[in-house]
PDB file of C-alpha atoms in Angstrom:
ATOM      1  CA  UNK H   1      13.901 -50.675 -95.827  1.00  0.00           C
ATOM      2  CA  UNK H   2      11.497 -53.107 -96.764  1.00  0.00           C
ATOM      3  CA  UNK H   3      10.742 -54.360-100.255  1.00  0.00           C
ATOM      4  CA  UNK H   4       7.614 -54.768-101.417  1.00  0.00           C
ATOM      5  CA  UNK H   5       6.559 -55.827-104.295  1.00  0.00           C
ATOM      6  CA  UNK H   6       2.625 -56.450-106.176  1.00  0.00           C
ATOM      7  CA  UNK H   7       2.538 -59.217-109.045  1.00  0.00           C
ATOM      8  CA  UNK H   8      -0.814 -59.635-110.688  1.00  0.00           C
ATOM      9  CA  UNK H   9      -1.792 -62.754-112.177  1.00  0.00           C
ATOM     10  CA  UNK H  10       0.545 -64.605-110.112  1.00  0.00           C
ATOM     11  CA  UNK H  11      -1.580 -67.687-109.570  1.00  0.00           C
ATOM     12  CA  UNK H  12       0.245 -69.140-112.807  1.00  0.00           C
ATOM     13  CA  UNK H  13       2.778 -69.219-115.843  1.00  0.00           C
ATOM     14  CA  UNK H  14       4.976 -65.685-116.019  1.00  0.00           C
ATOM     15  CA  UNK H  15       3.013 -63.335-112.938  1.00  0.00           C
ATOM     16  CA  UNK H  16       3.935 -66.711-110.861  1.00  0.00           C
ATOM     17  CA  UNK H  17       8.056 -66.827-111.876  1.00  0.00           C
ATOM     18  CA  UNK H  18       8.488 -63.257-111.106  1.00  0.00           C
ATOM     19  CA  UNK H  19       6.306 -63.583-107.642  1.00  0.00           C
ATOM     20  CA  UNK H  20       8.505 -66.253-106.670  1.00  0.00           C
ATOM     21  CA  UNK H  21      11.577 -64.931-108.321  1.00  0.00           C
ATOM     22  CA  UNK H  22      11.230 -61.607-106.457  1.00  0.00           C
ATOM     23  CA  UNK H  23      10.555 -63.808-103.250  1.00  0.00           C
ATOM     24  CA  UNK H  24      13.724 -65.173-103.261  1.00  0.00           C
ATOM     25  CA  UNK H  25      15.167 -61.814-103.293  1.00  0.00           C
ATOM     26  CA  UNK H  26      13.472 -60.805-100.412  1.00  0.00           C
ATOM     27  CA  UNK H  27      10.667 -59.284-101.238  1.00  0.00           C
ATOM     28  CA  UNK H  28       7.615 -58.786 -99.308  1.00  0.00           C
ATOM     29  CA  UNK H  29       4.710 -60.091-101.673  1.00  0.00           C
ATOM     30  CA  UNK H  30       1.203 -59.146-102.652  1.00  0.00           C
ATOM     31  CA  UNK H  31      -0.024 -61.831-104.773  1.00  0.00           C
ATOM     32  CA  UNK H  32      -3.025 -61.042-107.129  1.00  0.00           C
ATOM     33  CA  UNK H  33      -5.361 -63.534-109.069  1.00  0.00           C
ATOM     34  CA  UNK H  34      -9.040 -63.259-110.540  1.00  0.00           C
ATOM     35  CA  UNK H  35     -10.024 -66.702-111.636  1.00  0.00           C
ATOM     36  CA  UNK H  36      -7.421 -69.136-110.507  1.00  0.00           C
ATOM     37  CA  UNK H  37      -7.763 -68.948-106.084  1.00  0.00           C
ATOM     38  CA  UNK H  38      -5.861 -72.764-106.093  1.00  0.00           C
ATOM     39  CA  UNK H  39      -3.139 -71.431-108.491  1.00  0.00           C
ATOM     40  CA  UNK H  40      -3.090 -68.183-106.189  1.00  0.00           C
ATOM     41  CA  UNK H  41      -2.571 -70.681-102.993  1.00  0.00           C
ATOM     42  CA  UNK H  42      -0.219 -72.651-104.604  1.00  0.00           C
ATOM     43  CA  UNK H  43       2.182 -69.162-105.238  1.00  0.00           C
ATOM     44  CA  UNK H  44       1.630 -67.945-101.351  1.00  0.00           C
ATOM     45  CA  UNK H  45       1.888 -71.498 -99.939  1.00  0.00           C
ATOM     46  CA  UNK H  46       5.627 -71.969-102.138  1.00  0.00           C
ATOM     47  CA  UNK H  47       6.008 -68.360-101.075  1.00  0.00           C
ATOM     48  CA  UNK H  48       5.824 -68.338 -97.653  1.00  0.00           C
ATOM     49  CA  UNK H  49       8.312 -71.256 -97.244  1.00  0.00           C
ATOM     50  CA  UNK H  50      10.916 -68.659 -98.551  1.00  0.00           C
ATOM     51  CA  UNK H  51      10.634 -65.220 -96.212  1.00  0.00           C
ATOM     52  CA  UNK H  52       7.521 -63.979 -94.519  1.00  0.00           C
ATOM     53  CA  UNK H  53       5.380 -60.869 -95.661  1.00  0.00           C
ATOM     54  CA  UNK H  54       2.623 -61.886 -97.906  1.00  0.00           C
ATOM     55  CA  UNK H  55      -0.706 -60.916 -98.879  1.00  0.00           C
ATOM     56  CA  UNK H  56      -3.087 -62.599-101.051  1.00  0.00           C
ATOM     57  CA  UNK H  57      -5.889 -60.185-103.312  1.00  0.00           C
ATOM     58  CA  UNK H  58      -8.862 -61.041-105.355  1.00  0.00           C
ATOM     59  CA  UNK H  59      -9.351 -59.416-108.471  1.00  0.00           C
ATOM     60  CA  UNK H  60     -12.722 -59.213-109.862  1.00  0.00           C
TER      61      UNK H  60
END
């Protein structure tokens, strides 16, 4: 079964640690962010260099 998990604020500080802790755990990611898109990018772009399955959302 696949893991999946959703962090919010994940463009930056604590939401992006956990995002890219549970990455390297293998977890399919959903990464959230409402002000900060380049932060956001930043998260998916280190993200995706560790296992596939990601989603970026806007929050507004």
């Amino acid at each position: 079964m696949t893991k999946v998990a959703i962090v919010t604020a994940s463009d930056s500080g604590i939401g992006k640690a956990c995002a890219l802790l549970l990455a390297q755990n293998g977890f399919d990611m959903g990464i959230t962010w409402h002000s900060d898109e380049r932060g956001a990018q930043e998260t998916a772009k280190k993200r995706r260099n560790l296992v596939c399955g990601l989603r970026p959302f806007i929050l507004t």
